[in-house]
Amino acid sequence: MSEEPATTPQNPAETPAPTPTPEPTKKKGVTGNNPYIWGTGRRKASIARVRIRPGDGKFIVNKKELNEFFCVEKDRNAALSPLKVTETANTVDVFVNVKGGGTSGQSGAVVLGLARALFKSNPEFLPVLREHNLLSRDARKVERKKYGQSGARRKFQFSKR
């Protein structure tokens, strides 16, 4: 009695290949439980990580209010400029973590990060942000000190005698 099992097909080409299940793709921006949209900005030695979400206009920088963190009016106005030109000042909440550099560099980093996040949230803001030059990275850095000098360009005092 030679019986073959009925489950094994004679031709291997007849066996259906298992269909792979597609892996879920991650989207940037608003997904699932994460309502935040991220933007990163850099200026001089400062790096700002900016998160925005729909809200009523809160602006938190390093767990402090904007007015507490940036004491100089120029820096506050610069940080708010992307919200002003896109007219979204009272419609989004902004949360910023910024480190490195001084207050001027930090405010410049916040501007770039916020502009990038606003552009991600609504691509229609691109012409307005470009017009005000808010999406351009300012790549200027401090010039290094040269040897034989007292600074980057300043020389030691010359003495004839």
Short mmCIF file of C-alpha atoms in Angstrom, two decimals:
data_model
loop_
_atom_site.label_atom_id
_atom_site.label_comp_id
_atom_site.label_asym_id
_atom_site.label_seq_id
_atom_site.Cartn_x
_atom_site.Cartn_y
_atom_site.Cartn_z
CA MET A 1 0.00 0.00 0.00
CA SER A 2 1.70 3.05 -1.24
CA GLU A 3 -0.35 6.11 -0.39
CA GLU A 4 0.90 9.67 -0.76
CA PRO A 5 -0.34 12.44 1.46
CA ALA A 6 -3.04 14.46 -0.27
CA THR A 7 -1.80 17.80 1.04
CA THR A 8 1.52 17.81 -0.85
CA PRO A 9 1.12 19.03 -4.46
CA GLN A 10 3.10 17.29 -7.18
CA ASN A 11 4.32 20.50 -8.89
CA PRO A 12 6.14 23.07 -6.68
CA ALA A 13 5.03 25.87 -9.04
CA GLU A 14 1.43 25.26 -7.97
CA THR A 15 2.10 26.20 -4.32
CA PRO A 16 0.89 29.72 -3.59
CA ALA A 17 3.54 31.94 -2.04
CA PRO A 18 2.52 33.56 1.24
CA THR A 19 1.67 37.21 0.68
CA PRO A 20 3.79 39.50 2.87
CA THR A 21 1.87 41.89 5.05
CA PRO A 22 2.86 45.51 4.36
CA GLU A 23 4.50 47.31 7.21
CA PRO A 24 2.82 50.52 8.35
CA THR A 25 4.65 53.57 7.07
CA LYS A 26 5.39 56.48 9.37
CA LYS A 27 4.25 59.87 8.19
CA LYS A 28 5.79 63.10 9.33
CA GLY A 29 3.44 65.63 10.84
CA VAL A 30 0.19 64.91 12.60
CA THR A 31 -0.23 61.16 13.05
CA GLY A 32 -2.26 59.10 15.46
CA ASN A 33 -1.79 60.18 19.05
CA ASN A 34 0.94 62.73 18.23
CA PRO A 35 -0.65 66.09 17.36
CA TYR A 36 2.72 67.88 17.14
CA ILE A 37 4.53 69.06 14.06
CA TRP A 38 8.29 69.39 14.44
CA GLY A 39 10.78 71.87 13.01
CA THR A 40 14.51 72.26 13.68
CA GLY A 41 16.35 75.55 13.46
CA ARG A 42 20.03 76.42 13.78
CA ARG A 43 21.86 79.74 14.09
CA LYS A 44 25.50 80.31 15.14
CA ALA A 45 26.01 77.76 17.94
CA SER A 46 22.31 77.43 18.83
CA ILE A 47 19.92 74.60 18.02
CA ALA A 48 16.16 74.90 18.51
CA ARG A 49 13.68 72.03 18.38
CA VAL A 50 10.23 73.50 17.80
CA ARG A 51 6.90 71.70 18.18
CA ILE A 52 3.59 73.25 17.18
CA ARG A 53 0.02 72.07 17.58
CA PRO A 54 -3.40 73.67 17.12
CA GLY A 55 -4.22 75.73 20.19
CA ASP A 56 -4.85 79.18 21.59
CA GLY A 57 -1.46 80.87 21.21
CA LYS A 58 0.81 79.61 24.01
CA PHE A 59 4.54 80.15 23.37
CA ILE A 60 6.81 78.19 25.74
CA VAL A 61 10.62 78.25 25.44
CA ASN A 62 12.58 75.87 27.70
CA LYS A 63 9.57 75.54 30.06
CA LYS A 64 9.31 79.33 30.45
CA GLU A 65 7.02 81.88 28.87
CA LEU A 66 8.42 83.73 25.86
CA ASN A 67 8.65 87.02 27.80
CA GLU A 68 10.59 85.38 30.62
CA PHE A 69 13.08 83.58 28.38
CA PHE A 70 13.82 86.35 25.87
CA CYS A 71 14.26 89.53 27.92
CA VAL A 72 15.22 91.72 24.95
CA GLU A 73 12.33 93.03 22.82
CA LYS A 74 14.27 92.43 19.58
CA ASP A 75 14.61 88.71 20.33
CA ARG A 76 10.91 88.36 21.26
CA ASN A 77 9.82 90.08 18.05
CA ALA A 78 12.14 87.90 15.99
CA ALA A 79 10.79 84.70 17.57
CA LEU A 80 7.19 85.76 16.87
CA SER A 81 7.82 86.92 13.30
CA PRO A 82 6.84 83.64 11.52
CA LEU A 83 3.53 83.64 13.40
CA LYS A 84 2.88 87.29 12.50
CA VAL A 85 3.55 86.95 8.77
CA THR A 86 1.39 83.81 8.49
CA GLU A 87 -1.29 85.29 10.79
CA THR A 88 -1.37 82.19 13.00
CA ALA A 89 -0.41 83.85 16.30
CA ASN A 90 -3.59 82.83 18.18
CA THR A 91 -4.25 79.53 16.43
CA VAL A 92 -1.18 77.42 17.36
CA ASP A 93 0.65 76.53 20.55
CA VAL A 94 4.45 76.62 20.25
CA PHE A 95 6.83 74.60 22.43
CA VAL A 96 10.57 75.16 21.98
CA ASN A 97 13.68 73.49 23.38
CA VAL A 98 16.73 75.58 22.57
CA LYS A 99 20.35 75.17 23.64
CA GLY A 100 23.76 76.57 22.88
CA GLY A 101 24.98 80.04 21.99
CA GLY A 102 23.57 83.33 23.24
CA THR A 103 20.15 84.92 23.17
CA SER A 104 20.50 86.40 19.68
CA GLY A 105 21.53 83.08 18.14
CA GLN A 106 18.82 81.26 20.06
CA SER A 107 16.10 83.60 18.81
CA GLY A 108 17.37 83.13 15.24
CA ALA A 109 17.25 79.36 15.68
CA VAL A 110 13.68 79.58 17.00
CA VAL A 111 12.66 81.65 13.94
CA LEU A 112 13.96 79.04 11.49
CA GLY A 113 12.53 76.08 13.42
CA LEU A 114 9.11 77.73 13.76
CA ALA A 115 9.02 78.69 10.08
CA ARG A 116 9.86 75.12 9.07
CA ALA A 117 7.17 73.70 11.35
CA LEU A 118 4.56 76.13 10.01
CA PHE A 119 5.50 75.19 6.44
CA LYS A 120 5.09 71.48 7.29
CA SER A 121 1.69 72.15 8.80
CA ASN A 122 0.44 74.17 5.82
CA PRO A 123 2.44 74.23 2.54
CA GLU A 124 0.45 77.30 1.44
CA PHE A 125 2.62 79.39 3.79
CA LEU A 126 5.68 78.86 1.57
CA PRO A 127 5.44 82.08 -0.52
CA VAL A 128 4.89 84.28 2.54
CA LEU A 129 7.72 82.69 4.52
CA ARG A 130 10.09 82.88 1.53
CA GLU A 131 9.14 86.53 0.91
CA HIS A 132 10.17 87.45 4.46
CA ASN A 133 13.32 85.25 4.20
CA LEU A 134 12.32 83.08 7.17
CA LEU A 135 13.16 79.68 5.66
CA SER A 136 16.81 80.50 4.92
CA ARG A 137 19.53 79.29 7.24
CA ASP A 138 21.97 82.02 8.27
CA ALA A 139 25.27 80.14 8.04
CA ARG A 140 27.51 82.86 9.47
CA LYS A 141 29.67 81.72 12.37
CA VAL A 142 32.34 83.30 14.56
CA GLU A 143 35.69 83.54 12.79
CA ARG A 144 38.45 81.63 14.52
CA LYS A 145 41.38 83.27 16.30
CA LYS A 146 44.65 83.19 14.35
CA TYR A 147 48.05 82.49 15.88
CA GLY A 148 50.34 85.48 16.37
CA GLN A 149 47.32 87.77 16.80
CA SER A 150 45.14 88.76 19.72
CA GLY A 151 41.91 87.78 17.94
CA ALA A 152 40.52 86.78 14.57
CA ARG A 153 41.68 90.01 12.92
CA ARG A 154 43.06 92.18 15.72
CA LYS A 155 46.83 92.24 15.94
CA PHE A 156 49.00 92.77 19.00
CA GLN A 157 50.01 96.38 19.59
CA PHE A 158 53.05 97.36 17.52
CA SER A 159 55.95 99.07 19.29
CA LYS A 160 58.74 100.84 17.42
CA ARG A 161 61.09 100.94 20.40
#
